[in-house]
């Protein structure tokens, strides 16, 4: 099945792209709503980029970021968390973080979202 894939704001080199005439979060809202109208799946590439998820302060910061990003979507079908881009995270930690992120996403925003 085809999908539109997006990345969250704050991971690119620039805070704003010259191709976007509206702010990032608003673009996620508008684009995902349009995809929903057309029944096009929406996928997000979202790496585990915070340093130490086992640190409670870092996890709180991550959850705040997740809420800001996931809350902007009207539709999100797939969360894709890459294991090697950016790399350097041990497999045990990566799977633990992905589990936390999947639970957060499904319990608060999109209960049927797939996580890859």
PDB file of C-alpha atoms in Angstrom:
ATOM      1  CA  UNK A   1       0.000   0.000   0.000  1.00  0.00           C
ATOM      2  CA  UNK A   2       1.211   3.476  -0.786  1.00  0.00           C
ATOM      3  CA  UNK A   3       1.815   5.999   1.969  1.00  0.00           C
ATOM      4  CA  UNK A   4       3.083   9.495   2.487  1.00  0.00           C
ATOM      5  CA  UNK A   5       6.102   9.463   4.773  1.00  0.00           C
ATOM      6  CA  UNK A   6       7.087  12.458   6.875  1.00  0.00           C
ATOM      7  CA  UNK A   7       9.770  13.304   9.408  1.00  0.00           C
ATOM      8  CA  UNK A   8       9.223  15.194  12.640  1.00  0.00           C
ATOM      9  CA  UNK A   9      10.381  18.787  12.987  1.00  0.00           C
ATOM     10  CA  UNK A  10      13.656  19.371  14.756  1.00  0.00           C
ATOM     11  CA  UNK A  11      15.597  16.585  13.051  1.00  0.00           C
ATOM     12  CA  UNK A  12      16.402  18.281   9.775  1.00  0.00           C
ATOM     13  CA  UNK A  13      19.218  20.761   9.238  1.00  0.00           C
ATOM     14  CA  UNK A  14      16.836  23.723   9.162  1.00  0.00           C
ATOM     15  CA  UNK A  15      13.970  24.682  11.448  1.00  0.00           C
ATOM     16  CA  UNK A  16      11.878  25.637   8.442  1.00  0.00           C
ATOM     17  CA  UNK A  17      12.015  24.541   4.814  1.00  0.00           C
ATOM     18  CA  UNK A  18      11.621  27.094   2.030  1.00  0.00           C
ATOM     19  CA  UNK A  19       9.185  24.580   0.504  1.00  0.00           C
ATOM     20  CA  UNK A  20       6.780  24.934   3.446  1.00  0.00           C
ATOM     21  CA  UNK A  21       4.690  28.064   3.514  1.00  0.00           C
ATOM     22  CA  UNK A  22       3.366  27.190   6.979  1.00  0.00           C
ATOM     23  CA  UNK A  23       5.121  25.976  10.177  1.00  0.00           C
ATOM     24  CA  UNK A  24       6.172  22.318  10.485  1.00  0.00           C
ATOM     25  CA  UNK A  25       3.553  21.221  12.990  1.00  0.00           C
ATOM     26  CA  UNK A  26       0.782  22.889  11.038  1.00  0.00           C
ATOM     27  CA  UNK A  27       2.094  21.192   7.887  1.00  0.00           C
ATOM     28  CA  UNK A  28       1.834  17.800   9.632  1.00  0.00           C
ATOM     29  CA  UNK A  29      -1.763  18.591  10.573  1.00  0.00           C
ATOM     30  CA  UNK A  30      -2.762  19.802   7.111  1.00  0.00           C
ATOM     31  CA  UNK A  31      -0.941  17.060   5.186  1.00  0.00           C
ATOM     32  CA  UNK A  32      -2.231  14.240   7.397  1.00  0.00           C
ATOM     33  CA  UNK A  33      -5.796  15.587   7.220  1.00  0.00           C
ATOM     34  CA  UNK A  34      -5.579  15.729   3.441  1.00  0.00           C
ATOM     35  CA  UNK A  35      -4.232  12.172   3.344  1.00  0.00           C
ATOM     36  CA  UNK A  36      -7.085  11.091   5.595  1.00  0.00           C
ATOM     37  CA  UNK A  37      -9.626  12.657   3.222  1.00  0.00           C
ATOM     38  CA  UNK A  38      -8.087  10.684   0.365  1.00  0.00           C
ATOM     39  CA  UNK A  39      -7.586   7.546   2.494  1.00  0.00           C
ATOM     40  CA  UNK A  40      -3.824   7.611   1.951  1.00  0.00           C
ATOM     41  CA  UNK A  41      -1.746   6.063   4.712  1.00  0.00           C
ATOM     42  CA  UNK A  42       0.612   8.322   6.669  1.00  0.00           C
ATOM     43  CA  UNK A  43       3.957   7.035   7.909  1.00  0.00           C
ATOM     44  CA  UNK A  44       6.503   8.849  10.059  1.00  0.00           C
ATOM     45  CA  UNK A  45      10.240   8.214  10.170  1.00  0.00           C
ATOM     46  CA  UNK A  46      11.122   9.100  13.753  1.00  0.00           C
ATOM     47  CA  UNK A  47      14.496   8.013  15.161  1.00  0.00           C
ATOM     48  CA  UNK A  48      15.215   7.569  18.854  1.00  0.00           C
ATOM     49  CA  UNK A  49      17.427  10.646  18.997  1.00  0.00           C
ATOM     50  CA  UNK A  50      17.433  11.582  22.705  1.00  0.00           C
ATOM     51  CA  UNK A  51      20.646  10.616  24.517  1.00  0.00           C
ATOM     52  CA  UNK A  52      19.574   8.519  27.517  1.00  0.00           C
ATOM     53  CA  UNK A  53      15.968   7.368  27.693  1.00  0.00           C
ATOM     54  CA  UNK A  54      16.573   5.606  31.024  1.00  0.00           C
ATOM     55  CA  UNK A  55      17.119   9.024  32.629  1.00  0.00           C
ATOM     56  CA  UNK A  56      13.712  10.225  33.959  1.00  0.00           C
ATOM     57  CA  UNK A  57      14.325  13.835  32.872  1.00  0.00           C
ATOM     58  CA  UNK A  58      15.225  12.706  29.361  1.00  0.00           C
ATOM     59  CA  UNK A  59      12.165  10.444  29.180  1.00  0.00           C
ATOM     60  CA  UNK A  60       9.958  13.344  30.275  1.00  0.00           C
ATOM     61  CA  UNK A  61      11.504  15.494  27.533  1.00  0.00           C
ATOM     62  CA  UNK A  62      10.959  12.699  24.986  1.00  0.00           C
ATOM     63  CA  UNK A  63       7.318  12.251  26.007  1.00  0.00           C
ATOM     64  CA  UNK A  64       6.754  16.002  25.695  1.00  0.00           C
ATOM     65  CA  UNK A  65       8.229  15.874  22.182  1.00  0.00           C
ATOM     66  CA  UNK A  66       6.145  12.807  21.284  1.00  0.00           C
ATOM     67  CA  UNK A  67       2.981  14.569  22.473  1.00  0.00           C
ATOM     68  CA  UNK A  68       3.782  17.668  20.427  1.00  0.00           C
ATOM     69  CA  UNK A  69       4.453  15.633  17.283  1.00  0.00           C
ATOM     70  CA  UNK A  70       1.768  12.935  17.533  1.00  0.00           C
ATOM     71  CA  UNK A  71      -0.800  15.503  18.623  1.00  0.00           C
ATOM     72  CA  UNK A  72      -0.312  17.408  15.373  1.00  0.00           C
ATOM     73  CA  UNK A  73      -1.500  14.501  13.215  1.00  0.00           C
ATOM     74  CA  UNK A  74      -5.026  13.919  12.049  1.00  0.00           C
ATOM     75  CA  UNK A  75      -3.954  10.489  10.819  1.00  0.00           C
ATOM     76  CA  UNK A  76      -0.878   8.371  11.520  1.00  0.00           C
ATOM     77  CA  UNK A  77      -0.821   4.760  10.358  1.00  0.00           C
ATOM     78  CA  UNK A  78       2.828   3.795  10.770  1.00  0.00           C
ATOM     79  CA  UNK A  79       5.632   4.878  13.067  1.00  0.00           C
ATOM     80  CA  UNK A  80       8.988   3.812  11.654  1.00  0.00           C
ATOM     81  CA  UNK A  81      11.850   3.964  14.156  1.00  0.00           C
ATOM     82  CA  UNK A  82      15.136   3.343  12.333  1.00  0.00           C
ATOM     83  CA  UNK A  83      17.719   1.264  14.130  1.00  0.00           C
ATOM     84  CA  UNK A  84      20.746   2.565  12.290  1.00  0.00           C
ATOM     85  CA  UNK A  85      20.113   6.151  11.220  1.00  0.00           C
ATOM     86  CA  UNK A  86      21.242   7.757  13.419  1.00  0.00           C
ATOM     87  CA  UNK A  87      23.054   4.749  14.785  1.00  0.00           C
ATOM     88  CA  UNK A  88      24.983   4.014  17.921  1.00  0.00           C
ATOM     89  CA  UNK A  89      22.132   2.775  20.126  1.00  0.00           C
ATOM     90  CA  UNK A  90      22.409  -0.737  21.518  1.00  0.00           C
ATOM     91  CA  UNK A  91      19.664  -3.125  20.397  1.00  0.00           C
ATOM     92  CA  UNK A  92      18.321  -3.675  23.937  1.00  0.00           C
ATOM     93  CA  UNK A  93      17.919   0.057  24.481  1.00  0.00           C
ATOM     94  CA  UNK A  94      16.451   0.626  21.020  1.00  0.00           C
ATOM     95  CA  UNK A  95      13.775  -2.035  21.501  1.00  0.00           C
ATOM     96  CA  UNK A  96      12.980  -0.714  24.995  1.00  0.00           C
ATOM     97  CA  UNK A  97      12.577   2.842  23.640  1.00  0.00           C
ATOM     98  CA  UNK A  98      10.474   1.690  20.677  1.00  0.00           C
ATOM     99  CA  UNK A  99       8.218  -0.182  23.101  1.00  0.00           C
ATOM    100  CA  UNK A 100       7.770   2.944  25.227  1.00  0.00           C
ATOM    101  CA  UNK A 101       7.109   5.087  22.174  1.00  0.00           C
ATOM    102  CA  UNK A 102       4.630   2.581  20.726  1.00  0.00           C
ATOM    103  CA  UNK A 103       2.715   2.405  24.007  1.00  0.00           C
ATOM    104  CA  UNK A 104       2.620   6.202  24.237  1.00  0.00           C
ATOM    105  CA  UNK A 105       1.444   6.585  20.634  1.00  0.00           C
ATOM    106  CA  UNK A 106      -1.234   3.893  20.840  1.00  0.00           C
ATOM    107  CA  UNK A 107      -2.564   4.769  24.288  1.00  0.00           C
ATOM    108  CA  UNK A 108      -2.915   8.507  23.669  1.00  0.00           C
ATOM    109  CA  UNK A 109      -3.312   9.100  19.930  1.00  0.00           C
ATOM    110  CA  UNK A 110      -3.574   6.279  17.390  1.00  0.00           C
ATOM    111  CA  UNK A 111      -4.511   2.905  18.908  1.00  0.00           C
ATOM    112  CA  UNK A 112      -4.160   0.989  15.635  1.00  0.00           C
ATOM    113  CA  UNK A 113      -0.866   2.516  14.498  1.00  0.00           C
ATOM    114  CA  UNK A 114       1.708   0.038  13.277  1.00  0.00           C
ATOM    115  CA  UNK A 115       5.233   0.371  14.626  1.00  0.00           C
ATOM    116  CA  UNK A 116       8.142  -0.808  12.511  1.00  0.00           C
TER     117      UNK A 116
END
